JSON list of C-alpha atoms in Angstrom, two decimals:
[
{"chain": "A", "resi": 1, "resn": "MET", "atom": "CA", "xyz": [43.76, 33.29, 51.08]},
{"chain": "A", "resi": 2, "resn": "LEU", "atom": "CA", "xyz": [44.97, 35.66, 48.43]},
{"chain": "A", "resi": 3, "resn": "TRP", "atom": "CA", "xyz": [44.09, 33.37, 45.49]},
{"chain": "A", "resi": 4, "resn": "LYS", "atom": "CA", "xyz": [40.61, 32.80, 46.98]},
{"chain": "A", "resi": 5, "resn": "LEU", "atom": "CA", "xyz": [40.02, 36.55, 47.11]},
{"chain": "A", "resi": 6, "resn": "LEU", "atom": "CA", "xyz": [41.24, 36.89, 43.53]},
{"chain": "A", "resi": 7, "resn": "LEU", "atom": "CA", "xyz": [38.85, 34.18, 42.37]},
{"chain": "A", "resi": 8, "resn": "ARG", "atom": "CA", "xyz": [35.96, 35.77, 44.28]},
{"chain": "A", "resi": 9, "resn": "SER", "atom": "CA", "xyz": [36.78, 39.15, 42.76]},
{"chain": "A", "resi": 10, "resn": "GLN", "atom": "CA", "xyz": [36.90, 37.72, 39.25]},
{"chain": "A", "resi": 11, "resn": "SER", "atom": "CA", "xyz": [33.62, 35.91, 39.87]},
{"chain": "A", "resi": 12, "resn": "CYS", "atom": "CA", "xyz": [31.91, 39.13, 40.97]},
{"chain": "A", "resi": 13, "resn": "ARG", "atom": "CA", "xyz": [33.22, 41.03, 37.95]},
{"chain": "A", "resi": 14, "resn": "LEU", "atom": "CA", "xyz": [31.96, 38.23, 35.69]},
{"chain": "A", "resi": 15, "resn": "CYS", "atom": "CA", "xyz": [28.50, 38.39, 37.29]},
{"chain": "A", "resi": 16, "resn": "SER", "atom": "CA", "xyz": [28.40, 42.15, 36.84]},
{"chain": "A", "resi": 17, "resn": "PHE", "atom": "CA", "xyz": [29.41, 41.78, 33.21]},
{"chain": "A", "resi": 18, "resn": "LYS", "atom": "CA", "xyz": [26.67, 39.20, 32.55]},
{"chain": "A", "resi": 19, "resn": "LYS", "atom": "CA", "xyz": [24.05, 41.50, 34.10]},
{"chain": "A", "resi": 20, "resn": "MET", "atom": "CA", "xyz": [25.14, 44.32, 31.81]},
{"chain": "A", "resi": 21, "resn": "GLN", "atom": "CA", "xyz": [24.69, 42.12, 28.74]},
{"chain": "A", "resi": 22, "resn": "SER", "atom": "CA", "xyz": [21.30, 42.19, 27.01]},
{"chain": "A", "resi": 23, "resn": "PRO", "atom": "CA", "xyz": [19.28, 38.94, 26.82]},
{"chain": "A", "resi": 24, "resn": "PRO", "atom": "CA", "xyz": [20.23, 36.72, 23.86]},
{"chain": "A", "resi": 25, "resn": "LYS", "atom": "CA", "xyz": [18.12, 37.10, 20.75]},
{"chain": "A", "resi": 26, "resn": "TYR", "atom": "CA", "xyz": [17.38, 34.40, 18.21]},
{"chain": "A", "resi": 27, "resn": "ARG", "atom": "CA", "xyz": [17.33, 36.71, 15.23]},
{"chain": "A", "resi": 28, "resn": "PRO", "atom": "CA", "xyz": [21.05, 36.31, 14.43]},
{"chain": "A", "resi": 29, "resn": "PHE", "atom": "CA", "xyz": [20.63, 32.51, 14.35]},
{"chain": "A", "resi": 30, "resn": "LEU", "atom": "CA", "xyz": [17.57, 32.76, 12.11]},
{"chain": "A", "resi": 31, "resn": "ALA", "atom": "CA", "xyz": [19.36, 35.18, 9.85]},
{"chain": "A", "resi": 32, "resn": "CYS", "atom": "CA", "xyz": [22.26, 32.75, 9.61]},
{"chain": "A", "resi": 33, "resn": "PHE", "atom": "CA", "xyz": [19.88, 29.87, 8.91]},
{"chain": "A", "resi": 34, "resn": "ILE", "atom": "CA", "xyz": [18.10, 31.80, 6.16]},
{"chain": "A", "resi": 35, "resn": "TYR", "atom": "CA", "xyz": [21.43, 32.80, 4.67]},
{"chain": "A", "resi": 36, "resn": "THR", "atom": "CA", "xyz": [22.61, 29.18, 4.67]},
{"chain": "A", "resi": 37, "resn": "THR", "atom": "CA", "xyz": [19.36, 27.98, 3.07]},
{"chain": "A", "resi": 38, "resn": "ASP", "atom": "CA", "xyz": [19.52, 30.71, 0.44]},
{"chain": "A", "resi": 39, "resn": "ARG", "atom": "CA", "xyz": [23.13, 29.83, -0.30]},
{"chain": "A", "resi": 40, "resn": "GLN", "atom": "CA", "xyz": [22.18, 26.14, -0.70]},
{"chain": "A", "resi": 41, "resn": "SER", "atom": "CA", "xyz": [19.23, 27.07, -2.93]},
{"chain": "A", "resi": 42, "resn": "SER", "atom": "CA", "xyz": [21.52, 29.11, -5.16]},
{"chain": "A", "resi": 43, "resn": "LYS", "atom": "CA", "xyz": [23.54, 25.95, -5.90]},
{"chain": "A", "resi": 44, "resn": "GLU", "atom": "CA", "xyz": [20.49, 23.85, -6.74]},
{"chain": "A", "resi": 45, "resn": "ASN", "atom": "CA", "xyz": [19.62, 22.82, -10.27]},
{"chain": "A", "resi": 46, "resn": "THR", "atom": "CA", "xyz": [16.82, 25.30, -11.00]},
{"chain": "A", "resi": 47, "resn": "ARG", "atom": "CA", "xyz": [15.43, 23.19, -13.84]},
{"chain": "A", "resi": 48, "resn": "THR", "atom": "CA", "xyz": [15.08, 20.23, -11.48]},
{"chain": "A", "resi": 49, "resn": "VAL", "atom": "CA", "xyz": [13.35, 22.36, -8.84]},
{"chain": "A", "resi": 50, "resn": "GLU", "atom": "CA", "xyz": [10.96, 23.86, -11.40]},
{"chain": "A", "resi": 51, "resn": "LYS", "atom": "CA", "xyz": [10.03, 20.43, -12.78]},
{"chain": "A", "resi": 52, "resn": "LEU", "atom": "CA", "xyz": [9.41, 19.08, -9.28]},
{"chain": "A", "resi": 53, "resn": "TYR", "atom": "CA", "xyz": [7.14, 22.06, -8.56]},
{"chain": "A", "resi": 54, "resn": "LYS", "atom": "CA", "xyz": [5.28, 21.21, -11.76]},
{"chain": "A", "resi": 55, "resn": "PHE", "atom": "CA", "xyz": [4.39, 17.81, -10.26]},
{"chain": "A", "resi": 56, "resn": "SER", "atom": "CA", "xyz": [3.33, 19.40, -6.94]},
{"chain": "A", "resi": 57, "resn": "VAL", "atom": "CA", "xyz": [6.33, 17.99, -5.06]},
{"chain": "A", "resi": 58, "resn": "ASP", "atom": "CA", "xyz": [7.13, 19.60, -1.69]},
{"chain": "A", "resi": 59, "resn": "ILE", "atom": "CA", "xyz": [10.73, 20.75, -2.26]},
{"chain": "A", "resi": 60, "resn": "ARG", "atom": "CA", "xyz": [11.23, 21.39, 1.46]},
{"chain": "A", "resi": 61, "resn": "LYS", "atom": "CA", "xyz": [10.78, 17.69, 2.19]},
{"chain": "A", "resi": 62, "resn": "ILE", "atom": "CA", "xyz": [13.42, 16.80, -0.38]},
{"chain": "A", "resi": 63, "resn": "ARG", "atom": "CA", "xyz": [15.84, 19.39, 1.01]},
{"chain": "A", "resi": 64, "resn": "ARG", "atom": "CA", "xyz": [15.43, 17.88, 4.48]},
{"chain": "A", "resi": 65, "resn": "LEU", "atom": "CA", "xyz": [15.59, 14.25, 3.35]},
{"chain": "A", "resi": 66, "resn": "LYS", "atom": "CA", "xyz": [18.12, 14.10, 0.51]},
{"chain": "A", "resi": 67, "resn": "GLY", "atom": "CA", "xyz": [18.94, 17.60, -0.65]},
{"chain": "A", "resi": 68, "resn": "TRP", "atom": "CA", "xyz": [21.91, 16.37, -2.66]},
{"chain": "A", "resi": 69, "resn": "VAL", "atom": "CA", "xyz": [19.63, 15.27, -5.52]},
{"chain": "A", "resi": 70, "resn": "LEU", "atom": "CA", "xyz": [18.74, 18.92, -6.14]},
{"chain": "A", "resi": 71, "resn": "LEU", "atom": "CA", "xyz": [22.42, 19.67, -6.74]},
{"chain": "A", "resi": 72, "resn": "GLU", "atom": "CA", "xyz": [22.81, 17.04, -9.46]},
{"chain": "A", "resi": 73, "resn": "ASP", "atom": "CA", "xyz": [23.42, 18.32, -12.99]},
{"chain": "A", "resi": 74, "resn": "LYS", "atom": "CA", "xyz": [21.52, 15.49, -14.68]},
{"chain": "A", "resi": 75, "resn": "THR", "atom": "CA", "xyz": [18.06, 14.51, -13.46]},
{"chain": "A", "resi": 76, "resn": "TYR", "atom": "CA", "xyz": [15.02, 12.82, -15.00]},
{"chain": "A", "resi": 77, "resn": "VAL", "atom": "CA", "xyz": [12.04, 14.31, -13.19]},
{"chain": "A", "resi": 78, "resn": "GLU", "atom": "CA", "xyz": [9.59, 14.29, -16.10]},
{"chain": "A", "resi": 79, "resn": "GLU", "atom": "CA", "xyz": [10.70, 10.89, -17.40]},
{"chain": "A", "resi": 80, "resn": "ILE", "atom": "CA", "xyz": [10.33, 9.16, -14.01]},
{"chain": "A", "resi": 81, "resn": "ALA", "atom": "CA", "xyz": [7.01, 10.89, -13.34]},
{"chain": "A", "resi": 82, "resn": "ASN", "atom": "CA", "xyz": [5.76, 9.76, -16.77]},
{"chain": "A", "resi": 83, "resn": "ILE", "atom": "CA", "xyz": [6.72, 6.14, -16.07]},
{"chain": "A", "resi": 84, "resn": "LEU", "atom": "CA", "xyz": [4.82, 6.26, -12.76]},
{"chain": "A", "resi": 85, "resn": "GLN", "atom": "CA", "xyz": [1.81, 7.80, -14.49]},
{"chain": "A", "resi": 86, "resn": "GLU", "atom": "CA", "xyz": [1.89, 5.12, -17.19]},
{"chain": "A", "resi": 87, "resn": "LEU", "atom": "CA", "xyz": [1.59, 2.56, -14.39]},
{"chain": "A", "resi": 88, "resn": "GLY", "atom": "CA", "xyz": [-1.49, 4.35, -13.09]},
{"chain": "A", "resi": 89, "resn": "ALA", "atom": "CA", "xyz": [-0.13, 6.71, -10.42]},
{"chain": "A", "resi": 90, "resn": "ASP", "atom": "CA", "xyz": [-2.12, 9.92, -10.05]},
{"chain": "A", "resi": 91, "resn": "GLU", "atom": "CA", "xyz": [-0.60, 13.34, -9.30]},
{"chain": "A", "resi": 92, "resn": "THR", "atom": "CA", "xyz": [-0.77, 12.86, -5.53]},
{"chain": "A", "resi": 93, "resn": "ALA", "atom": "CA", "xyz": [0.91, 9.44, -5.73]},
{"chain": "A", "resi": 94, "resn": "VAL", "atom": "CA", "xyz": [3.69, 10.72, -8.00]},
{"chain": "A", "resi": 95, "resn": "ALA", "atom": "CA", "xyz": [4.42, 13.61, -5.64]},
{"chain": "A", "resi": 96, "resn": "SER", "atom": "CA", "xyz": [4.42, 11.31, -2.61]},
{"chain": "A", "resi": 97, "resn": "ILE", "atom": "CA", "xyz": [6.81, 8.83, -4.24]},
{"chain": "A", "resi": 98, "resn": "LEU", "atom": "CA", "xyz": [9.27, 11.54, -5.27]},
{"chain": "A", "resi": 99, "resn": "GLU", "atom": "CA", "xyz": [9.12, 13.20, -1.85]},
{"chain": "A", "resi": 100, "resn": "ARG", "atom": "CA", "xyz": [9.86, 9.94, -0.02]},
{"chain": "A", "resi": 101, "resn": "CYS", "atom": "CA", "xyz": [12.41, 8.66, -2.53]},
{"chain": "A", "resi": 102, "resn": "PRO", "atom": "CA", "xyz": [14.04, 11.72, -4.15]},
{"chain": "A", "resi": 103, "resn": "GLU", "atom": "CA", "xyz": [16.90, 9.66, -5.59]},
{"chain": "A", "resi": 104, "resn": "ALA", "atom": "CA", "xyz": [14.39, 8.30, -8.10]},
{"chain": "A", "resi": 105, "resn": "ILE", "atom": "CA", "xyz": [14.96, 11.39, -10.23]},
{"chain": "A", "resi": 106, "resn": "VAL", "atom": "CA", "xyz": [18.64, 10.55, -10.78]},
{"chain": "A", "resi": 107, "resn": "CYS", "atom": "CA", "xyz": [17.85, 7.03, -12.05]},
{"chain": "A", "resi": 108, "resn": "SER", "atom": "CA", "xyz": [18.02, 6.68, -15.81]},
{"chain": "A", "resi": 109, "resn": "PRO", "atom": "CA", "xyz": [14.64, 6.00, -17.47]},
{"chain": "A", "resi": 110, "resn": "THR", "atom": "CA", "xyz": [16.15, 2.98, -19.25]},
{"chain": "A", "resi": 111, "resn": "ALA", "atom": "CA", "xyz": [17.19, 1.39, -15.95]},
{"chain": "A", "resi": 112, "resn": "VAL", "atom": "CA", "xyz": [13.80, 2.19, -14.38]},
{"chain": "A", "resi": 113, "resn": "ASN", "atom": "CA", "xyz": [11.97, 0.57, -17.29]},
{"chain": "A", "resi": 114, "resn": "THR", "atom": "CA", "xyz": [14.17, -2.51, -16.87]},
{"chain": "A", "resi": 115, "resn": "GLN", "atom": "CA", "xyz": [13.28, -2.56, -13.18]},
{"chain": "A", "resi": 116, "resn": "ARG", "atom": "CA", "xyz": [9.62, -2.18, -14.11]},
{"chain": "A", "resi": 117, "resn": "LYS", "atom": "CA", "xyz": [9.75, -5.25, -16.38]},
{"chain": "A", "resi": 118, "resn": "LEU", "atom": "CA", "xyz": [11.58, -7.21, -13.70]},
{"chain": "A", "resi": 119, "resn": "TRP", "atom": "CA", "xyz": [9.00, -6.46, -11.00]},
{"chain": "A", "resi": 120, "resn": "GLN", "atom": "CA", "xyz": [6.20, -7.23, -13.45]},
{"chain": "A", "resi": 121, "resn": "LEU", "atom": "CA", "xyz": [7.46, -10.82, -13.48]},
{"chain": "A", "resi": 122, "resn": "VAL", "atom": "CA", "xyz": [5.92, -11.24, -10.03]},
{"chain": "A", "resi": 123, "resn": "CYS", "atom": "CA", "xyz": [2.98, -8.82, -10.23]},
{"chain": "A", "resi": 124, "resn": "LYS", "atom": "CA", "xyz": [-0.42, -9.72, -11.65]},
{"chain": "A", "resi": 125, "resn": "ASN", "atom": "CA", "xyz": [-0.83, -6.37, -13.37]},
{"chain": "A", "resi": 126, "resn": "GLU", "atom": "CA", "xyz": [0.35, -2.75, -13.41]},
{"chain": "A", "resi": 127, "resn": "GLU", "atom": "CA", "xyz": [-2.14, -1.80, -10.71]},
{"chain": "A", "resi": 128, "resn": "GLU", "atom": "CA", "xyz": [-0.49, -4.22, -8.30]},
{"chain": "A", "resi": 129, "resn": "LEU", "atom": "CA", "xyz": [2.96, -2.99, -9.34]},
{"chain": "A", "resi": 130, "resn": "ILE", "atom": "CA", "xyz": [2.23, 0.69, -8.72]},
{"chain": "A", "resi": 131, "resn": "LYS", "atom": "CA", "xyz": [0.78, -0.15, -5.31]},
{"chain": "A", "resi": 132, "resn": "LEU", "atom": "CA", "xyz": [4.05, -1.87, -4.40]},
{"chain": "A", "resi": 133, "resn": "ILE", "atom": "CA", "xyz": [6.06, 1.12, -5.65]},
{"chain": "A", "resi": 134, "resn": "GLU", "atom": "CA", "xyz": [3.90, 3.51, -3.63]},
{"chain": "A", "resi": 135, "resn": "GLN", "atom": "CA", "xyz": [4.48, 1.43, -0.49]},
{"chain": "A", "resi": 136, "resn": "PHE", "atom": "CA", "xyz": [8.18, 0.68, -1.07]},
{"chain": "A", "resi": 137, "resn": "PRO", "atom": "CA", "xyz": [9.65, 3.31, -3.42]},
{"chain": "A", "resi": 138, "resn": "GLU", "atom": "CA", "xyz": [13.20, 2.91, -2.12]},
{"chain": "A", "resi": 139, "resn": "SER", "atom": "CA", "xyz": [13.20, -0.83, -2.85]},
{"chain": "A", "resi": 140, "resn": "PHE", "atom": "CA", "xyz": [11.99, -0.23, -6.40]},
{"chain": "A", "resi": 141, "resn": "PHE", "atom": "CA", "xyz": [14.42, 2.60, -7.15]},
{"chain": "A", "resi": 142, "resn": "THR", "atom": "CA", "xyz": [17.46, 0.76, -5.82]},
{"chain": "A", "resi": 143, "resn": "ILE", "atom": "CA", "xyz": [18.65, 0.34, -9.39]},
{"chain": "A", "resi": 144, "resn": "LYS", "atom": "CA", "xyz": [21.64, -2.00, -9.27]},
{"chain": "A", "resi": 145, "resn": "ASP", "atom": "CA", "xyz": [22.56, -5.62, -9.95]},
{"chain": "A", "resi": 146, "resn": "GLN", "atom": "CA", "xyz": [19.58, -5.95, -12.27]},
{"chain": "A", "resi": 147, "resn": "GLU", "atom": "CA", "xyz": [20.90, -9.11, -13.89]},
{"chain": "A", "resi": 148, "resn": "ASN", "atom": "CA", "xyz": [21.32, -10.67, -10.43]},
{"chain": "A", "resi": 149, "resn": "GLN", "atom": "CA", "xyz": [17.80, -9.58, -9.54]},
{"chain": "A", "resi": 150, "resn": "LYS", "atom": "CA", "xyz": [16.36, -11.21, -12.65]},
{"chain": "A", "resi": 151, "resn": "LEU", "atom": "CA", "xyz": [18.25, -14.47, -12.12]},
{"chain": "A", "resi": 152, "resn": "ASN", "atom": "CA", "xyz": [17.16, -14.61, -8.48]},
{"chain": "A", "resi": 153, "resn": "VAL", "atom": "CA", "xyz": [13.51, -14.02, -9.39]},
{"chain": "A", "resi": 154, "resn": "GLN", "atom": "CA", "xyz": [13.73, -16.87, -11.88]},
{"chain": "A", "resi": 155, "resn": "PHE", "atom": "CA", "xyz": [15.45, -19.09, -9.29]},
{"chain": "A", "resi": 156, "resn": "PHE", "atom": "CA", "xyz": [12.73, -18.52, -6.70]},
{"chain": "A", "resi": 157, "resn": "GLN", "atom": "CA", "xyz": [10.07, -19.16, -9.33]},
{"chain": "A", "resi": 158, "resn": "GLU", "atom": "CA", "xyz": [11.80, -22.43, -10.22]},
{"chain": "A", "resi": 159, "resn": "LEU", "atom": "CA", "xyz": [11.54, -23.38, -6.55]},
{"chain": "A", "resi": 160, "resn": "GLU", "atom": "CA", "xyz": [7.78, -22.82, -7.05]},
{"chain": "A", "resi": 161, "resn": "LEU", "atom": "CA", "xyz": [7.70, -20.01, -4.53]},
{"chain": "A", "resi": 162, "resn": "LYS", "atom": "CA", "xyz": [4.50, -18.02, -5.06]},
{"chain": "A", "resi": 163, "resn": "ASN", "atom": "CA", "xyz": [4.86, -14.66, -6.80]},
{"chain": "A", "resi": 164, "resn": "VAL", "atom": "CA", "xyz": [3.20, -12.90, -3.87]},
{"chain": "A", "resi": 165, "resn": "VAL", "atom": "CA", "xyz": [6.00, -14.21, -1.63]},
{"chain": "A", "resi": 166, "resn": "ILE", "atom": "CA", "xyz": [8.69, -13.21, -4.13]},
{"chain": "A", "resi": 167, "resn": "SER", "atom": "CA", "xyz": [7.22, -9.70, -4.36]},
{"chain": "A", "resi": 168, "resn": "ARG", "atom": "CA", "xyz": [7.31, -9.49, -0.57]},
{"chain": "A", "resi": 169, "resn": "LEU", "atom": "CA", "xyz": [10.97, -10.49, -0.69]},
{"chain": "A", "resi": 170, "resn": "LEU", "atom": "CA", "xyz": [11.63, -7.81, -3.31]},
{"chain": "A", "resi": 171, "resn": "THR", "atom": "CA", "xyz": [10.15, -5.10, -1.12]},
{"chain": "A", "resi": 172, "resn": "THR", "atom": "CA", "xyz": [11.20, -6.10, 2.39]},
{"chain": "A", "resi": 173, "resn": "ALA", "atom": "CA", "xyz": [14.42, -8.06, 1.80]},
{"chain": "A", "resi": 174, "resn": "SER", "atom": "CA", "xyz": [15.67, -6.63, -1.48]},
{"chain": "A", "resi": 175, "resn": "ASN", "atom": "CA", "xyz": [19.31, -7.33, -0.60]},
{"chain": "A", "resi": 176, "resn": "VAL", "atom": "CA", "xyz": [18.60, -11.02, -1.21]},
{"chain": "A", "resi": 177, "resn": "PHE", "atom": "CA", "xyz": [18.11, -10.21, -4.91]},
{"chain": "A", "resi": 178, "resn": "HIS", "atom": "CA", "xyz": [21.36, -8.28, -5.18]},
{"chain": "A", "resi": 179, "resn": "ASN", "atom": "CA", "xyz": [23.31, -11.39, -4.18]},
{"chain": "A", "resi": 180, "resn": "PRO", "atom": "CA", "xyz": [24.79, -13.55, -6.94]},
{"chain": "A", "resi": 181, "resn": "VAL", "atom": "CA", "xyz": [22.23, -16.26, -7.66]},
{"chain": "A", "resi": 182, "resn": "GLU", "atom": "CA", "xyz": [24.79, -18.94, -6.76]},
{"chain": "A", "resi": 183, "resn": "LYS", "atom": "CA", "xyz": [24.98, -17.56, -3.22]},
{"chain": "A", "resi": 184, "resn": "ASN", "atom": "CA", "xyz": [21.22, -17.96, -2.79]},
{"chain": "A", "resi": 185, "resn": "LYS", "atom": "CA", "xyz": [21.32, -21.43, -4.30]},
{"chain": "A", "resi": 186, "resn": "GLN", "atom": "CA", "xyz": [24.01, -22.36, -1.80]},
{"chain": "A", "resi": 187, "resn": "MET", "atom": "CA", "xyz": [21.87, -20.98, 1.03]},
{"chain": "A", "resi": 188, "resn": "VAL", "atom": "CA", "xyz": [18.94, -23.14, -0.09]},
{"chain": "A", "resi": 189, "resn": "ARG", "atom": "CA", "xyz": [21.19, -26.23, -0.30]},
{"chain": "A", "resi": 190, "resn": "ILE", "atom": "CA", "xyz": [22.39, -25.60, 3.27]},
{"chain": "A", "resi": 191, "resn": "LEU", "atom": "CA", "xyz": [18.78, -25.35, 4.46]},
{"chain": "A", "resi": 192, "resn": "GLN", "atom": "CA", "xyz": [17.90, -28.59, 2.68]},
{"chain": "A", "resi": 193, "resn": "GLU", "atom": "CA", "xyz": [20.89, -30.43, 4.17]},
{"chain": "A", "resi": 194, "resn": "SER", "atom": "CA", "xyz": [20.08, -29.11, 7.65]},
{"chain": "A", "resi": 195, "resn": "TYR", "atom": "CA", "xyz": [16.50, -30.33, 7.28]},
{"chain": "A", "resi": 196, "resn": "LEU", "atom": "CA", "xyz": [17.65, -33.83, 6.34]},
{"chain": "A", "resi": 197, "resn": "ASP", "atom": "CA", "xyz": [20.26, -33.85, 9.13]},
{"chain": "A", "resi": 198, "resn": "VAL", "atom": "CA", "xyz": [17.59, -33.32, 11.80]},
{"chain": "A", "resi": 199, "resn": "GLY", "atom": "CA", "xyz": [15.50, -36.19, 10.49]},
{"chain": "A", "resi": 200, "resn": "GLY", "atom": "CA", "xyz": [13.37, -34.54, 7.81]},
{"chain": "A", "resi": 201, "resn": "SER", "atom": "CA", "xyz": [12.29, -36.68, 4.88]},
{"chain": "A", "resi": 202, "resn": "GLU", "atom": "CA", "xyz": [13.15, -36.12, 1.23]},
{"chain": "A", "resi": 203, "resn": "ALA", "atom": "CA", "xyz": [9.45, -36.34, 0.35]},
{"chain": "A", "resi": 204, "resn": "ASN", "atom": "CA", "xyz": [8.47, -33.49, 2.68]},
{"chain": "A", "resi": 205, "resn": "MET", "atom": "CA", "xyz": [11.55, -31.32, 2.13]},
{"chain": "A", "resi": 206, "resn": "LYS", "atom": "CA", "xyz": [10.10, -29.18, -0.67]},
{"chain": "A", "resi": 207, "resn": "VAL", "atom": "CA", "xyz": [6.93, -28.40, 1.27]},
{"chain": "A", "resi": 208, "resn": "TRP", "atom": "CA", "xyz": [9.02, -27.52, 4.33]},
{"chain": "A", "resi": 209, "resn": "LEU", "atom": "CA", "xyz": [11.38, -25.29, 2.34]},
{"chain": "A", "resi": 210, "resn": "LEU", "atom": "CA", "xyz": [8.59, -23.34, 0.63]},
{"chain": "A", "resi": 211, "resn": "LYS", "atom": "CA", "xyz": [6.84, -22.86, 3.96]},
{"chain": "A", "resi": 212, "resn": "LEU", "atom": "CA", "xyz": [10.08, -21.65, 5.56]},
{"chain": "A", "resi": 213, "resn": "LEU", "atom": "CA", "xyz": [10.84, -19.15, 2.78]},
{"chain": "A", "resi": 214, "resn": "SER", "atom": "CA", "xyz": [7.24, -17.93, 2.76]},
{"chain": "A", "resi": 215, "resn": "GLN", "atom": "CA", "xyz": [7.22, -17.27, 6.50]},
{"chain": "A", "resi": 216, "resn": "ASN", "atom": "CA", "xyz": [10.69, -15.72, 6.70]},
{"chain": "A", "resi": 217, "resn": "PRO", "atom": "CA", "xyz": [11.16, -13.47, 3.67]}
]
């Protein structure tokens, strides 16, 4: 009985203490949040931020999405924006691309121009290319394995896959192009063998393969 009374007594004292306390305020949290944001801003590359403002980019969106790019010492805001403008992007489009894919500003202009030439292999013109970049900026600015990408584009063209299908692959299944070309060739050979194993004819195999790749990018 004694320990029950002790618990009840402690419970009453706790209730009394809570009543004496004032209601919680959110100001301390906000103050802390503002302090944290200010501290982060103080570490940002001011030249990068100023250049992004110049192109009407919403810095808050970048801070929320991938704030690390604002901390980078070396960025290429003007160079990347100029490349996009050369392709026909207006101010609104440039800002939108950089807001949705902030890592674009840490890509070297040389690598981006190489990527531009590579994607132009499957685009009718620059207007079509910039539309693809606007829709899929992350796919375009995934700047790696460019030699593999080029060899894979050529391989799919040799298969007589339509450029519109290859461009769809580039944007929605870009990992396929980062594979060594031999891996993709092996995948195609396996598909061809499987087709023949289930009774498909050699004469119809190419039509079947192109249809399969076109429907399942």
